Every structure is written in C-alpha cells, then in structure tokens.
Short mmCIF file of C-alpha atoms and ligand atoms in Angstrom, two decimals:
data_model
loop_
_atom_site.label_atom_id
_atom_site.label_comp_id
_atom_site.label_asym_id
_atom_site.label_seq_id
_atom_site.Cartn_x
_atom_site.Cartn_y
_atom_site.Cartn_z
CA MET A 752 1.73 12.77 19.38
CA THR A 753 3.48 9.54 19.95
CA ASP A 754 5.16 6.53 18.34
CA VAL A 755 3.38 3.14 18.11
CA THR A 756 5.24 -0.18 18.38
CA LEU A 757 3.83 -3.63 17.82
CA THR A 758 6.00 -6.53 19.01
CA ASN A 759 5.28 -10.10 17.98
CA VAL A 760 1.53 -9.39 17.92
CA ARG A 761 -0.77 -12.33 17.29
CA LYS A 762 -4.59 -12.32 17.13
CA ALA A 763 -6.70 -15.47 16.85
CA PHE A 764 -10.52 -15.59 16.62
CA GLY A 765 -11.06 -19.26 17.68
CA ASP A 766 -9.30 -21.28 14.99
CA VAL A 767 -8.91 -18.31 12.64
CA VAL A 768 -5.53 -16.65 13.04
CA ALA A 769 -6.13 -13.19 11.64
CA VAL A 770 -2.65 -11.74 12.56
CA LYS A 771 0.18 -14.19 12.88
CA ASP A 772 3.26 -12.58 14.41
CA ILE A 773 3.75 -9.04 13.35
CA SER A 774 6.26 -6.44 14.55
CA LEU A 775 6.23 -2.87 13.39
CA THR A 776 7.48 0.48 14.63
CA VAL A 777 5.63 3.67 13.58
CA PRO A 778 7.75 6.62 14.64
CA ASP A 779 6.17 9.83 16.04
CA GLY A 780 4.51 11.85 13.24
CA GLU A 781 4.85 9.17 10.49
CA PHE A 782 2.02 8.31 8.09
CA VAL A 783 2.11 4.53 7.65
CA VAL A 784 -0.28 2.72 5.28
CA VAL A 785 -1.09 -0.94 5.76
CA VAL A 786 -2.09 -2.48 2.47
CA GLY A 787 -3.05 -5.96 1.37
CA PRO A 788 -5.82 -8.00 -0.14
CA SER A 789 -9.18 -8.73 1.53
CA GLY A 790 -8.78 -10.85 4.64
CA CYS A 791 -5.04 -10.37 5.10
CA GLY A 792 -5.52 -9.04 8.63
CA LYS A 793 -5.06 -5.34 8.12
CA SER A 794 -8.35 -4.16 9.80
CA THR A 795 -7.66 -6.47 12.71
CA THR A 796 -4.16 -4.96 13.08
CA LEU A 797 -5.79 -1.44 13.27
CA ARG A 798 -8.48 -2.60 15.70
CA LEU A 799 -5.83 -4.02 17.96
CA ILE A 800 -4.08 -0.68 17.99
CA ALA A 801 -7.40 1.11 18.63
CA GLY A 802 -8.21 -1.26 21.54
CA LEU A 803 -11.39 -2.58 19.78
CA GLU A 804 -9.82 -6.03 19.97
CA SER A 805 -7.42 -7.52 22.44
CA VAL A 806 -4.17 -9.20 21.42
CA THR A 807 -3.87 -12.96 21.80
CA GLU A 808 -0.09 -12.64 22.25
CA GLY A 809 2.51 -9.82 21.96
CA ASP A 810 2.71 -6.22 23.03
CA ILE A 811 1.54 -2.85 21.64
CA ARG A 812 3.22 0.33 22.97
CA MET A 813 2.35 3.96 22.50
CA GLY A 814 5.01 6.43 23.57
CA GLY A 815 6.95 3.57 25.14
CA GLU A 816 4.03 2.50 27.44
CA SER A 817 2.26 -0.82 26.93
CA VAL A 818 -1.42 -0.27 26.07
CA VAL A 819 -2.28 -4.01 26.38
CA GLY A 820 -5.27 -4.31 28.74
CA ILE A 821 -6.00 -0.52 28.46
CA ASP A 822 -9.52 0.26 27.19
CA GLY A 823 -9.70 1.80 23.70
CA ALA A 824 -11.31 4.93 25.12
CA ASP A 825 -8.28 5.60 27.29
CA ARG A 826 -5.69 5.15 24.48
CA ASP A 827 -6.00 8.74 23.12
CA VAL A 828 -6.47 7.46 19.54
CA ALA A 829 -9.16 8.63 17.07
CA MET A 830 -10.51 6.23 14.50
CA VAL A 831 -12.04 7.10 11.13
CA PHE A 832 -14.11 4.37 9.49
CA GLN A 833 -15.11 3.53 5.97
CA ASN A 834 -18.82 4.01 6.71
CA TYR A 835 -18.22 7.41 8.50
CA ALA A 836 -20.23 6.21 11.57
CA LEU A 837 -22.04 9.54 11.90
CA TYR A 838 -25.19 9.88 14.01
CA PRO A 839 -27.94 10.60 11.45
CA HIS A 840 -30.13 12.67 13.87
CA MET A 841 -27.39 15.08 14.75
CA THR A 842 -26.03 17.99 12.80
CA ALA A 843 -22.46 17.92 11.54
CA ARG A 844 -21.47 20.23 14.38
CA ARG A 845 -22.98 17.97 17.06
CA ASN A 846 -21.47 14.95 15.44
CA ILE A 847 -18.07 16.63 15.52
CA THR A 848 -18.41 17.81 19.17
CA PHE A 849 -20.22 14.84 20.66
CA GLY A 850 -17.19 13.03 21.87
CA MET A 851 -15.61 16.15 23.33
CA ARG A 852 -18.77 17.13 25.15
CA SER A 853 -19.49 13.72 26.54
CA SER A 854 -15.92 13.33 27.82
CA GLY A 855 -16.59 16.40 30.06
CA SER A 856 -12.97 17.54 29.82
CA PHE A 857 -13.51 20.57 27.57
CA THR A 858 -15.07 23.97 28.23
CA ASP A 859 -17.75 25.35 25.84
CA ALA A 860 -15.16 27.88 24.56
CA GLU A 861 -12.63 25.07 23.85
CA VAL A 862 -15.22 23.01 22.06
CA ALA A 863 -16.31 26.05 19.91
CA SER A 864 -12.73 27.06 18.95
CA ARG A 865 -11.75 23.51 18.07
CA VAL A 866 -14.77 23.05 15.86
CA GLU A 867 -14.02 26.30 14.12
CA GLU A 868 -10.37 25.29 13.53
CA ALA A 869 -11.26 21.85 12.23
CA ALA A 870 -14.03 23.29 10.00
CA GLU A 871 -11.54 25.72 8.53
CA VAL A 872 -8.93 23.02 7.91
CA LEU A 873 -11.55 20.74 6.25
CA ASP A 874 -13.43 23.50 4.52
CA ILE A 875 -16.77 22.53 6.03
CA ALA A 876 -17.67 25.69 7.92
CA ASP A 877 -20.87 26.14 5.77
CA LEU A 878 -22.06 22.58 6.38
CA LEU A 879 -21.94 22.48 10.19
CA ASP A 880 -25.73 22.89 10.64
CA ARG A 881 -26.74 20.18 8.20
CA LYS A 882 -27.54 16.60 9.15
CA PRO A 883 -25.65 13.73 7.43
CA ALA A 884 -28.56 12.98 5.02
CA ALA A 885 -28.05 16.40 3.52
CA LEU A 886 -24.33 15.93 2.89
CA SER A 887 -22.50 14.19 0.01
CA GLY A 888 -20.25 11.20 0.66
CA GLY A 889 -17.12 13.38 0.52
CA GLU A 890 -18.68 15.95 2.92
CA ARG A 891 -19.67 13.19 5.39
CA GLN A 892 -16.17 11.87 5.36
CA ARG A 893 -14.85 15.41 6.12
CA VAL A 894 -17.23 15.65 9.13
CA ALA A 895 -15.97 12.21 10.25
CA LEU A 896 -12.40 13.54 9.94
CA GLY A 897 -13.49 16.70 11.81
CA ARG A 898 -14.68 14.57 14.69
CA ALA A 899 -11.25 12.85 14.80
CA ILE A 900 -9.28 16.11 14.50
CA VAL A 901 -11.05 18.04 17.35
CA ARG A 902 -10.01 15.39 19.81
CA ASP A 903 -6.37 16.18 19.01
CA PRO A 904 -5.40 12.56 19.59
CA LYS A 905 -1.96 11.20 19.76
CA VAL A 906 -2.66 8.76 16.88
CA PHE A 907 -5.08 8.72 13.94
CA LEU A 908 -6.33 5.25 12.89
CA MET A 909 -8.05 5.20 9.56
CA ASP A 910 -9.79 2.14 8.12
CA GLU A 911 -10.45 2.56 4.36
CA PRO A 912 -11.81 6.04 4.93
CA LEU A 913 -12.07 6.79 1.22
CA SER A 914 -13.44 3.54 -0.21
CA ASN A 915 -17.16 4.69 -0.24
CA LEU A 916 -16.30 7.67 -2.46
CA ASP A 917 -16.33 7.80 -6.23
CA ALA A 918 -12.99 7.67 -8.07
CA LYS A 919 -12.67 11.43 -8.59
CA LEU A 920 -13.52 12.37 -5.07
CA ARG A 921 -11.26 9.68 -3.71
CA ILE A 922 -8.32 11.27 -5.54
CA ARG A 923 -9.26 14.71 -4.24
CA MET A 924 -9.70 13.49 -0.61
CA ARG A 925 -6.40 11.67 -0.89
CA ALA A 926 -4.60 14.85 -1.65
CA GLU A 927 -6.47 16.56 1.20
CA LEU A 928 -5.52 13.88 3.67
CA ALA A 929 -1.89 14.31 2.70
CA LYS A 930 -2.16 18.06 3.25
CA LEU A 931 -3.93 17.50 6.58
CA HIS A 932 -1.14 15.25 7.73
CA ALA A 933 1.55 17.81 6.64
CA ARG A 934 -0.29 20.41 8.69
CA LEU A 935 -1.09 18.40 11.81
CA GLY A 936 1.82 15.95 11.81
CA THR A 937 -0.11 13.37 13.84
CA THR A 938 1.12 9.84 13.86
CA THR A 939 -1.24 7.96 11.46
CA VAL A 940 -1.87 4.30 10.71
CA TYR A 941 -4.08 4.03 7.55
CA VAL A 942 -5.52 0.78 6.21
CA THR A 943 -6.47 0.22 2.54
CA HIS A 944 -6.63 -2.53 -0.07
CA ASP A 945 -5.85 0.07 -2.74
CA GLN A 946 -2.15 -0.01 -3.60
CA THR A 947 -2.29 3.40 -5.38
CA GLU A 948 -3.66 4.99 -2.19
CA ALA A 949 -0.90 3.24 -0.22
CA MET A 950 1.81 4.50 -2.59
CA THR A 951 0.58 8.11 -2.75
CA LEU A 952 -0.16 8.57 1.01
CA GLY A 953 2.37 6.57 2.93
CA ASP A 954 5.72 7.76 4.27
CA ARG A 955 6.17 4.03 4.61
CA VAL A 956 3.93 1.21 3.33
CA VAL A 957 3.38 -2.10 5.11
CA VAL A 958 2.35 -4.92 2.80
CA MET A 959 0.39 -7.61 4.50
CA TYR A 960 -0.70 -11.04 3.21
CA ASP A 961 -2.21 -13.98 5.07
CA GLY A 962 -1.80 -12.40 8.53
CA GLU A 963 1.90 -11.53 8.10
CA ILE A 964 3.88 -8.49 7.11
CA GLN A 965 5.56 -9.15 3.77
CA GLN A 966 7.65 -5.93 3.61
CA THR A 967 7.77 -2.49 5.14
CA ALA A 968 9.39 0.21 3.18
CA PRO A 969 9.01 3.72 1.68
CA PRO A 970 6.79 3.52 -1.49
CA GLN A 971 9.45 3.80 -4.11
CA ARG A 972 11.72 1.37 -2.44
CA LEU A 973 8.87 -1.16 -2.24
CA TYR A 974 8.27 -0.70 -6.03
CA ASP A 975 11.94 -0.93 -6.95
CA TYR A 976 13.10 -3.67 -4.55
CA PRO A 977 10.15 -5.90 -3.67
CA ALA A 978 11.17 -8.36 -0.98
CA ASN A 979 9.25 -11.26 -2.55
CA ARG A 980 6.99 -12.24 -5.43
CA PHE A 981 3.79 -11.34 -3.56
CA VAL A 982 4.94 -7.68 -3.02
CA ALA A 983 6.28 -7.55 -6.63
CA GLU A 984 2.89 -8.50 -8.04
CA PHE A 985 0.67 -6.61 -5.56
CA ILE A 986 2.42 -3.26 -5.88
CA GLY A 987 2.17 -1.72 -9.39
CA ASP A 988 -0.69 -1.70 -11.88
CA PRO A 989 -0.61 -3.52 -14.24
CA ALA A 990 1.19 -6.09 -12.21
CA MET A 991 4.82 -7.07 -12.75
CA ASN A 992 5.26 -9.90 -15.28
CA VAL A 993 6.65 -12.95 -13.38
CA PHE A 994 7.53 -16.23 -15.13
CA PRO A 995 9.75 -19.28 -14.54
CA VAL A 996 13.23 -19.26 -16.06
CA GLU A 997 16.57 -20.92 -15.82
CA VAL A 998 19.57 -18.72 -15.00
CA ARG A 999 22.71 -19.56 -17.06
CA ARG A 1000 26.17 -18.31 -17.25
CA ASP A 1001 26.99 -17.07 -20.76
CA GLY A 1002 30.65 -16.25 -21.04
CA GLY A 1003 31.35 -13.47 -18.57
CA ALA A 1004 27.64 -12.53 -18.44
CA TYR A 1005 24.43 -14.22 -17.46
CA ARG A 1006 21.11 -14.96 -19.12
CA ALA A 1007 17.70 -15.92 -17.78
CA GLY A 1008 15.23 -17.51 -20.01
CA ARG A 1009 12.74 -20.09 -21.03
CA GLY A 1010 12.60 -21.39 -24.67
CA ALA A 1011 12.61 -18.50 -27.02
CA LEU A 1012 12.24 -16.01 -24.21
CA GLN A 1013 15.83 -15.14 -23.31
CA VAL A 1014 16.87 -12.05 -21.31
CA ALA A 1015 20.42 -10.79 -20.77
CA LEU A 1016 21.41 -10.19 -17.15
CA PRO A 1017 24.31 -7.99 -16.11
CA ALA A 1018 27.82 -9.41 -15.65
CA ASP A 1019 27.35 -9.40 -11.89
CA ASP A 1020 29.26 -11.66 -9.58
CA SER A 1021 26.35 -11.92 -7.20
CA LEU A 1022 24.57 -13.98 -9.83
CA THR A 1023 27.23 -16.84 -9.54
CA SER A 1024 25.15 -18.67 -6.91
CA LEU A 1025 22.04 -18.59 -9.09
CA ALA A 1026 23.67 -19.89 -12.31
CA GLY A 1027 22.32 -23.27 -13.39
CA ARG A 1028 19.20 -22.88 -11.18
CA GLU A 1029 15.54 -22.35 -11.69
CA ALA A 1030 14.13 -18.93 -10.70
CA LEU A 1031 11.21 -16.62 -11.38
CA LEU A 1032 12.10 -13.65 -13.50
CA GLY A 1033 10.18 -10.42 -12.78
CA VAL A 1034 9.94 -7.44 -15.21
CA ARG A 1035 7.43 -4.59 -15.04
CA PRO A 1036 5.38 -3.71 -18.16
CA GLU A 1037 7.10 -0.34 -18.40
CA ASN A 1038 10.53 -2.05 -18.44
CA LEU A 1039 9.71 -3.99 -21.65
CA HIS A 1040 9.88 -2.09 -24.93
CA VAL A 1041 8.54 -2.70 -28.46
CA GLU A 1042 11.53 -2.24 -30.80
CA PRO A 1043 11.03 -1.11 -34.41
CA ARG A 1044 12.88 -4.25 -35.74
CA ARG A 1045 14.50 -7.51 -34.70
CA GLY A 1046 17.87 -7.11 -32.88
CA PRO A 1047 20.52 -9.22 -31.18
CA GLU A 1048 18.71 -8.99 -27.84
CA THR A 1049 15.05 -8.80 -28.90
CA VAL A 1050 12.43 -11.50 -28.29
CA GLU A 1051 9.75 -12.19 -30.88
CA ALA A 1052 6.22 -12.06 -29.37
CA THR A 1053 2.68 -12.29 -30.78
CA VAL A 1054 0.18 -9.63 -29.62
CA THR A 1055 -2.96 -11.20 -28.13
CA VAL A 1056 -4.81 -8.16 -26.54
CA THR A 1057 -4.45 -4.39 -26.78
CA GLU A 1058 -5.83 -1.90 -24.25
CA PRO A 1059 -5.58 1.84 -25.14
CA LEU A 1060 -4.94 3.71 -21.87
CA GLY A 1061 -4.62 7.19 -23.45
CA ASP A 1062 -1.04 7.91 -22.35
CA SER A 1063 0.11 4.40 -23.38
CA LEU A 1064 -1.05 1.31 -25.22
CA LEU A 1065 -1.02 -1.70 -22.92
CA ILE A 1066 -0.39 -4.80 -24.96
CA GLU A 1067 -0.50 -8.38 -23.87
CA CYS A 1068 1.60 -10.73 -25.90
CA ALA A 1069 2.70 -14.33 -25.92
CA VAL A 1070 6.14 -15.80 -26.17
CA GLY A 1071 5.64 -19.51 -26.22
CA ASP A 1072 3.49 -20.27 -23.18
CA VAL A 1073 4.44 -17.01 -21.34
CA ALA A 1074 2.04 -14.09 -21.43
CA LEU A 1075 3.65 -10.63 -21.05
CA LYS A 1076 2.12 -7.22 -20.49
CA VAL A 1077 4.04 -4.38 -22.11
CA HIS A 1078 3.51 -0.62 -22.33
CA ALA A 1079 3.81 0.45 -25.97
CA SER A 1080 3.52 3.86 -27.54
CA PRO A 1081 -0.07 4.96 -27.59
CA ARG A 1082 -0.22 5.71 -31.34
CA SER A 1083 1.87 2.77 -32.46
CA GLY A 1084 -1.11 1.18 -34.24
CA ILE A 1085 -0.23 -2.29 -32.83
CA GLU A 1086 -3.11 -4.77 -33.12
CA PRO A 1087 -3.93 -8.30 -31.92
CA GLY A 1088 -2.16 -10.81 -34.18
CA ASP A 1089 0.81 -8.55 -34.84
CA THR A 1090 4.38 -9.78 -34.30
CA VAL A 1091 6.47 -7.45 -32.13
CA PHE A 1092 10.14 -7.48 -31.06
CA LEU A 1093 10.62 -6.84 -27.38
CA SER A 1094 13.64 -5.72 -25.42
CA ALA A 1095 14.02 -5.49 -21.60
CA ASP A 1096 15.71 -2.89 -19.39
CA ALA A 1097 18.71 -4.81 -18.10
CA ALA A 1098 18.80 -2.65 -15.00
CA ARG A 1099 15.20 -3.37 -13.99
CA LEU A 1100 15.02 -7.12 -13.69
CA HIS A 1101 14.23 -9.20 -10.55
CA LEU A 1102 14.84 -12.80 -9.74
CA PHE A 1103 12.77 -14.60 -7.12
CA ASP A 1104 13.19 -18.03 -5.56
CA PRO A 1105 10.77 -20.48 -7.28
CA GLU A 1106 9.88 -22.21 -4.05
CA THR A 1107 9.70 -19.46 -1.40
CA GLY A 1108 9.12 -16.47 -3.70
CA GLU A 1109 11.85 -14.49 -1.81
CA ALA A 1110 13.68 -11.97 -3.91
CA ARG A 1111 17.23 -13.24 -4.78
CA TYR A 1112 18.45 -10.51 -7.10
CA HIS A 1113 17.54 -6.98 -8.33
CA SER A 1114 19.62 -5.97 -11.39
CA ASP A 1115 19.42 -2.21 -10.64
CA PRO A 1116 22.96 -0.95 -10.35
CA GLU A 1117 21.72 1.47 -7.71
CA ALA A 1118 20.31 -1.43 -5.61
CA PRO A 1119 21.75 -1.28 -2.12
CA VAL A 1120 24.68 -3.61 -1.67
CA THR A 1121 22.76 -5.08 1.17
CA GLY A 1122 19.65 -5.25 -0.99
CA MET A 1123 18.78 -8.83 -0.22
CA ALA A 1124 19.65 -8.65 3.41
CA ALA A 1125 17.56 -5.45 3.72
CA ALA A 1126 14.73 -7.14 1.86
CA THR A 1127 14.87 -10.12 4.16
CA SER A 1128 14.92 -8.09 7.31
CA SER A 1129 12.16 -5.89 6.02
CA ALA A 1130 10.10 -8.98 5.44
CA SER A 1131 10.06 -9.39 9.18
CA GLY A 1132 8.47 -5.98 9.49
CA GLU A 1133 11.40 -3.54 9.94
P1 LIG B 1321 -10.93 -6.56 4.37
O1 LIG B 1321 -10.13 -5.70 3.45
O2 LIG B 1321 -11.84 -7.53 3.65
O3 LIG B 1321 -11.61 -5.82 5.46
P2 LIG B 1321 -8.79 -7.33 6.16
O4 LIG B 1321 -7.42 -7.42 5.58
O5 LIG B 1321 -9.04 -6.03 6.89
O6 LIG B 1321 -9.96 -7.62 5.10
P3 LIG B 1321 -9.48 -8.60 8.60
O7 LIG B 1321 -10.85 -7.94 8.69
O8 LIG B 1321 -8.44 -8.13 9.54
O9 LIG B 1321 -8.95 -8.54 7.12
O10 LIG B 1321 -9.73 -10.17 8.80
C1 LIG B 1321 -8.61 -11.06 8.80
C2 LIG B 1321 -9.17 -12.51 8.98
O11 LIG B 1321 -9.73 -12.62 10.29
C3 LIG B 1321 -10.28 -12.90 8.02
O12 LIG B 1321 -10.09 -14.20 7.72
C4 LIG B 1321 -11.52 -12.62 8.84
O13 LIG B 1321 -12.60 -13.51 8.34
C5 LIG B 1321 -11.10 -12.99 10.23
N1 LIG B 1321 -11.84 -12.28 11.24
C6 LIG B 1321 -11.85 -10.84 11.41
N2 LIG B 1321 -12.64 -10.54 12.49
C7 LIG B 1321 -13.10 -11.69 12.93
C8 LIG B 1321 -14.00 -12.04 14.08
N3 LIG B 1321 -14.55 -11.09 14.87
N4 LIG B 1321 -14.30 -13.30 14.27
C9 LIG B 1321 -13.85 -14.28 13.43
N5 LIG B 1321 -12.96 -14.09 12.42
C10 LIG B 1321 -12.63 -12.79 12.18
#
C-alpha cells in the first residue's frame, strides 16, 4: 500500500487541456472518489496515475517516489474499467490469473491460493470455470475486481466500474466495494460522474469541473460547506436552489432577498462586508418548508409542478421569477396551482459571490470559524 500525490499536474492533448493544474494527496489506505460531469478530466487524471498517459507538466508520486516516466506496468497499480475488459475466450479463473501468470513472478501454488482468496471475498467461487458470456454484468464486474485483487497492488484505480450495471445491482455492488475496501484497506482512486456513488463510497470526494479541482473534502463537509456554486449545485439531488439576491442590514440582523422573496439571515458580524451587495443565495430543497399558514417570516409561492417521491412530495414553486424546489410532506395533497407559504432554515443558508461563484458565507452556527478560508484552500485541492 502507498500514498499517491499529484503536484501541479497538467495534461494537454494538442490544444485540448484535459487537466489544468491539479494537486491532490491521497494518504495510504484512503478511498478517494473523483466526481464531475462528462469531460471534466476525471478519467484523464486516473489514466495519468495509472501511467496510461504521460503528464504534460507536474509530478506524480507514489510512496514518495516520482513515477513520472515509469511505465504503467511497473507502477504496481491495478485498474478496473467500466467495460470490465475481460478476455471473452478465457474462463473467469484464467481472466483472473492471466496477469499473475504472464508476469512470471508467482508460483502455481501462489496463483491458486490468491484466486481462492479473491473468489471467497467476491463470492464467485462457483463461477470460476465460466466464460464471460455466461456471466451477468455484476458477475463480470466481480471477475474484473478479482483480477485486480489477486495482484495485491499498492493502489486500485477504478474508472466508473459500476456504470454498466442496472440501478439495483449498482447499489449492491457499491456496498460490496465499500466492504472490500474495509477488508483490504488498499489506497483507492475511484472515478464516477454519479454524485450519490461519490458520497456513499468516498472517505473524501474530489469534485472536478473543466479540468480543475473545485473542492476536496469528506462527503458531509462537501454537502454542508460547498466551496462554490458549482459544488453546491452538483452535490445533492435535487440540486440546491440558487438565485440572485441583495444582502441588506435590517436593524441588528440581515436579510437576503429579491422582490417578494425575502429570507432572514442570522445576526452575524461576518455578514457586515456583504451588506448592500449582490449575492447568490443557496438553499437546499429540504431546508425549505411548507408552513400551514402565513407567518411573519413566510414567503408566498405558487406551486407549478409536483413530483411524488414516496417518502416526500417534491414541489416546484414560483416566487416572482424565481423557481424553487421544496420537499413537502408526502401526503399533504398539494397540487399545481396551489398557494403555499414557505419558510427557510436560517442555519442552512449559503451565499455565493455573483461573479466568481465562490462561497462567501454559510449560516450554519457549526460552520468552522475558518470556513471560508478552508473552502478557499480546498478549492486548490487540499
Ligand atoms: P467522461 O465522464 O465523459 O468519461 P471525463 O471527465 O472522464 O469524462 P476525460 O475523458 O478525462 O473526461 O476528458 C477530458 C477532456 O479531454 C475532454 O474534453 C476530452 O475530449 C479530452 N480528451 C481526453 N482524452 C483525449 C485524447 N486522447 N485526445 C484528445 N482529447 C482527449
């Protein structure tokens, strides 16, 4: 096992800069998930670590040693791909052992015992004599994982390994991957575009956009204290509501609003510098509430769409030209066209800079005092 460090890594394919200037440290044994939309550079980042691409600039170290210029085959990493990359004419057993046998560094007894161990961990002992065509998608992915495990590499690199599986199986395999990591403790870098997968699997999550790291943090911290508007809207489903407001001082307290949509902010001195300025206000759908009646701090909204989710009723409503998504009670009977009165959790509001999108304020009283500084430094990747 080992740690992996990327320092100011840049990768250009001709005029296309896939990875701009990223720095990231993955400590020994950590499971890090790199998440972001299509084309943000996450697969390229993984391929650079694997040695399948060479860096244009910057350094990659494993266990303190630079691996720049070292062939992928000599980096002691095992990669698991989305399409499994199994040989169709070989049995599962031969697929798993092929790399070990062709390296020539393992005895027959070692090969046999490692296959047995991996098959037990992955629960595929009964499938070892089948060829890939006779296996389901989930079983194929287990064989592909088996091939990675038997090599006992220093680092696992996984590129969307679950995205070819149906939704139910993906959830099951997700849990199994988490168990596997708890058992093996191998340093893992896992790439996905699925924010739920990122949140559930990662010790830490790296959010990428446009070739740059936007924020690196443990999942809950990312959700509670997004460093910028992109992270705020990318993490969480349905996405955080974000809309333009003006921040105003109101006696000893502060307000943020736009027309009829006015929200009370805490009496917090750190808002002084934002008073009188434009900002973007962010509030998650679960932090808005439908109140039974009008109150001093409620906002009147017209329901435009309702989506029953079973455990909640997701409603979309309009306040002037702002559309808001709100989780309402599942059996509230709210329908499109209804008027509702909304309140917001004062301790779960976020303000972002309207130009840069950087977070300027999180109203959570538990927010670290250095919240903004931490958010800024994490935007650089640490
Ligand atoms: P996806 O989720 O769609 O796989 P990604 O975040 O993994 O996306 P990358 O595959 O890393 O994104 O690609 C980042 C950018 O680099 C894209 O604009 C892509 O077109 C470009 N790119 C990747 N590989 C190459 C290549 N071999 N030659 C030219 N451009 C490339």
